[in-house]
Amino acid sequence: MAPTLKDTATSVAGGRSARLRKALVASQVAVSLLLLIGAGLFLRTLDNLLAVDVGFDTRTLVSFTVDPSLSGYAPAESKQLATALLDRLGRAPGITAAGLAAQRLLDGSQRTADITVEGYRPAPDEDMDQNWNTVSPGYFRAMGIPVLRGREFEARDAASARE
């Protein structure tokens, strides 16, 4: 009788561990399936984002950030460095246009200013904050943004503009 009880105990214990193994495998398959679905949705979203028309030509655009203050440049020296960098980039082979901006487009950073229009009274819930950016001559051409009316900024515009 003892051997029979031993065999029964082993088969019962083996049955529990087999059920546990099956449950773990099923859980792993379910988690793997969820991860695959999530990865597929991520790739589809990425593909959709790459197809969005952002309003300027991104095919030949190279964008980078330079912060001269991190190297100890004073504001006046930073302006000189920016002017020299823009001049050198504009003369480099293969560069069709170069421009500078205080804020890169679509990077999440922005400058805002509250505006007032003489004779206009905004509604109580109307936001009069506007995003703005400081750009150099050649910026719109470099970004592939057509100027629909008027003209691009020129270097002489900065001399008479308010800083």
Tab-separated table of C-alpha atoms in Angstrom:
chain	number	residue	atom	x	y	z
A	1	MET	CA	0.000	0.000	0.000
A	2	ALA	CA	2.847	2.378	0.708
A	3	PRO	CA	4.182	2.134	-2.882
A	4	THR	CA	0.703	2.892	-4.242
A	5	LEU	CA	0.407	5.982	-2.038
A	6	LYS	CA	3.852	7.127	-3.169
A	7	ASP	CA	2.888	6.784	-6.852
A	8	THR	CA	-0.362	8.662	-6.264
A	9	ALA	CA	1.424	11.482	-4.408
A	10	THR	CA	3.967	11.858	-7.224
A	11	SER	CA	1.312	11.989	-9.910
A	12	VAL	CA	-0.700	14.592	-7.967
A	13	ALA	CA	2.396	16.730	-7.369
A	14	GLY	CA	3.421	16.276	-10.989
A	15	GLY	CA	-0.058	17.379	-12.061
A	16	ARG	CA	0.214	20.594	-10.055
A	17	SER	CA	3.632	21.442	-11.435
A	18	ALA	CA	2.460	20.633	-14.974
A	19	ARG	CA	-0.491	23.000	-14.557
A	20	LEU	CA	1.826	25.674	-13.187
A	21	ARG	CA	4.196	25.215	-16.147
A	22	LYS	CA	1.292	25.460	-18.588
A	23	ALA	CA	0.029	28.619	-16.870
A	24	LEU	CA	3.505	30.186	-17.027
A	25	VAL	CA	3.889	29.311	-20.711
A	26	ALA	CA	0.435	30.736	-21.452
A	27	SER	CA	1.357	33.921	-19.545
A	28	GLN	CA	4.610	34.256	-21.484
A	29	VAL	CA	2.827	33.766	-24.791
A	30	ALA	CA	0.215	36.390	-23.820
A	31	VAL	CA	2.879	38.923	-22.763
A	32	SER	CA	4.883	38.234	-25.946
A	33	LEU	CA	1.782	38.769	-28.054
A	34	LEU	CA	1.048	42.070	-26.303
A	35	LEU	CA	4.642	43.216	-26.850
A	36	LEU	CA	4.482	42.301	-30.541
A	37	ILE	CA	1.212	44.190	-30.965
A	38	GLY	CA	2.708	47.201	-29.146
A	39	ALA	CA	5.828	47.116	-31.336
A	40	GLY	CA	3.671	46.932	-34.464
A	41	LEU	CA	1.602	49.920	-33.358
A	42	PHE	CA	4.776	51.847	-32.531
A	43	LEU	CA	6.232	51.184	-35.999
A	44	ARG	CA	2.959	52.176	-37.652
A	45	THR	CA	2.877	55.427	-35.649
A	46	LEU	CA	6.507	56.149	-36.514
A	47	ASP	CA	5.769	55.592	-40.198
A	48	ASN	CA	2.767	57.948	-39.977
A	49	LEU	CA	4.866	60.614	-38.234
A	50	LEU	CA	7.547	60.422	-40.907
A	51	ALA	CA	4.879	61.031	-43.559
A	52	VAL	CA	3.507	64.210	-41.905
A	53	ASP	CA	3.987	67.415	-43.890
A	54	VAL	CA	5.710	69.694	-41.361
A	55	GLY	CA	5.587	72.715	-43.650
A	56	PHE	CA	9.256	72.768	-44.628
A	57	ASP	CA	11.604	70.570	-46.633
A	58	THR	CA	13.324	68.031	-44.357
A	59	ARG	CA	14.978	65.881	-47.045
A	60	THR	CA	18.222	67.860	-47.258
A	61	LEU	CA	18.043	69.667	-43.936
A	62	VAL	CA	20.749	69.357	-41.292
A	63	SER	CA	19.962	70.924	-37.939
A	64	PHE	CA	22.188	71.206	-34.883
A	65	THR	CA	22.454	73.192	-31.671
A	66	VAL	CA	25.375	75.351	-30.559
A	67	ASP	CA	25.471	76.977	-27.120
A	68	PRO	CA	28.599	79.156	-26.846
A	69	SER	CA	27.792	80.088	-23.241
A	70	LEU	CA	28.725	76.528	-22.241
A	71	SER	CA	32.282	77.348	-23.365
A	72	GLY	CA	32.332	80.643	-21.475
A	73	TYR	CA	31.435	82.979	-24.341
A	74	ALA	CA	29.869	86.304	-23.387
A	75	PRO	CA	26.698	87.368	-25.268
A	76	ALA	CA	28.635	89.721	-27.598
A	77	GLU	CA	31.180	86.982	-28.366
A	78	SER	CA	28.331	84.533	-28.978
A	79	LYS	CA	26.863	86.855	-31.620
A	80	GLN	CA	30.262	87.143	-33.327
A	81	LEU	CA	30.674	83.360	-33.273
A	82	ALA	CA	27.190	82.867	-34.739
A	83	THR	CA	27.909	85.347	-37.543
A	84	ALA	CA	31.250	83.689	-38.342
A	85	LEU	CA	29.707	80.209	-38.231
A	86	LEU	CA	26.869	81.248	-40.539
A	87	ASP	CA	29.336	82.819	-42.979
A	88	ARG	CA	31.554	79.708	-43.056
A	89	LEU	CA	28.592	77.359	-43.435
A	90	GLY	CA	27.176	79.452	-46.269
A	91	ARG	CA	30.476	79.182	-48.179
A	92	ALA	CA	31.019	75.447	-47.564
A	93	PRO	CA	30.836	73.159	-50.609
A	94	GLY	CA	27.474	71.452	-51.034
A	95	ILE	CA	25.634	73.926	-48.795
A	96	THR	CA	22.890	75.683	-50.752
A	97	ALA	CA	21.633	77.846	-47.870
A	98	ALA	CA	22.356	78.377	-44.189
A	99	GLY	CA	20.433	80.117	-41.447
A	100	LEU	CA	20.333	80.529	-37.699
A	101	ALA	CA	17.423	80.444	-35.275
A	102	ALA	CA	17.164	80.951	-31.543
A	103	GLN	CA	14.729	77.988	-31.321
A	104	ARG	CA	14.702	74.875	-33.490
A	105	LEU	CA	11.373	74.013	-35.080
A	106	LEU	CA	9.399	71.068	-33.666
A	107	ASP	CA	11.761	70.383	-30.763
A	108	GLY	CA	9.267	71.257	-28.047
A	109	SER	CA	10.941	74.472	-26.893
A	110	GLN	CA	9.347	77.814	-27.553
A	111	ARG	CA	9.390	81.476	-26.655
A	112	THR	CA	6.109	83.197	-26.026
A	113	ALA	CA	5.085	86.812	-25.628
A	114	ASP	CA	1.759	88.346	-24.741
A	115	ILE	CA	0.674	90.693	-27.515
A	116	THR	CA	-1.756	93.563	-27.558
A	117	VAL	CA	-3.475	95.020	-30.596
A	118	GLU	CA	-4.569	98.623	-30.371
A	119	GLY	CA	-8.362	98.873	-30.388
A	120	TYR	CA	-8.875	95.116	-29.976
A	121	ARG	CA	-10.318	93.668	-26.797
A	122	PRO	CA	-9.727	89.894	-26.519
A	123	ALA	CA	-12.436	87.593	-25.221
A	124	PRO	CA	-11.988	86.504	-21.581
A	125	ASP	CA	-10.890	83.008	-22.611
A	126	GLU	CA	-8.780	84.145	-25.603
A	127	ASP	CA	-5.060	83.461	-25.275
A	128	MET	CA	-3.010	86.374	-26.585
A	129	ASP	CA	0.337	84.595	-26.092
A	130	GLN	CA	2.171	84.092	-29.363
A	131	ASN	CA	5.134	81.873	-30.132
A	132	TRP	CA	8.068	83.685	-31.683
A	133	ASN	CA	11.566	82.956	-32.866
A	134	THR	CA	14.598	85.027	-33.813
A	135	VAL	CA	16.015	83.990	-37.201
A	136	SER	CA	18.847	85.127	-39.444
A	137	PRO	CA	18.884	86.115	-43.096
A	138	GLY	CA	18.740	82.973	-45.224
A	139	TYR	CA	16.793	81.003	-42.618
A	140	PHE	CA	13.625	80.545	-44.666
A	141	ARG	CA	15.595	79.510	-47.759
A	142	ALA	CA	17.656	77.053	-45.696
A	143	MET	CA	14.509	75.536	-44.191
A	144	GLY	CA	12.793	75.323	-47.568
A	145	ILE	CA	9.993	77.616	-46.384
A	146	PRO	CA	8.742	79.795	-49.235
A	147	VAL	CA	8.105	83.463	-48.470
A	148	LEU	CA	4.667	84.006	-49.992
A	149	ARG	CA	4.617	87.793	-49.695
A	150	GLY	CA	7.306	90.349	-49.121
A	151	ARG	CA	10.951	89.329	-48.889
A	152	GLU	CA	13.319	87.386	-46.681
A	153	PHE	CA	15.155	89.111	-43.861
A	154	GLU	CA	18.425	90.771	-44.784
A	155	ALA	CA	21.476	91.649	-42.691
A	156	ARG	CA	20.588	95.361	-42.898
A	157	ASP	CA	17.231	94.639	-41.233
A	158	ALA	CA	18.932	93.693	-37.957
A	159	ALA	CA	20.688	97.049	-37.645
A	160	SER	CA	17.408	98.955	-37.484
A	161	ALA	CA	15.444	96.288	-35.611
A	162	ARG	CA	14.761	96.367	-31.893
A	163	GLU	CA	16.895	93.822	-29.986
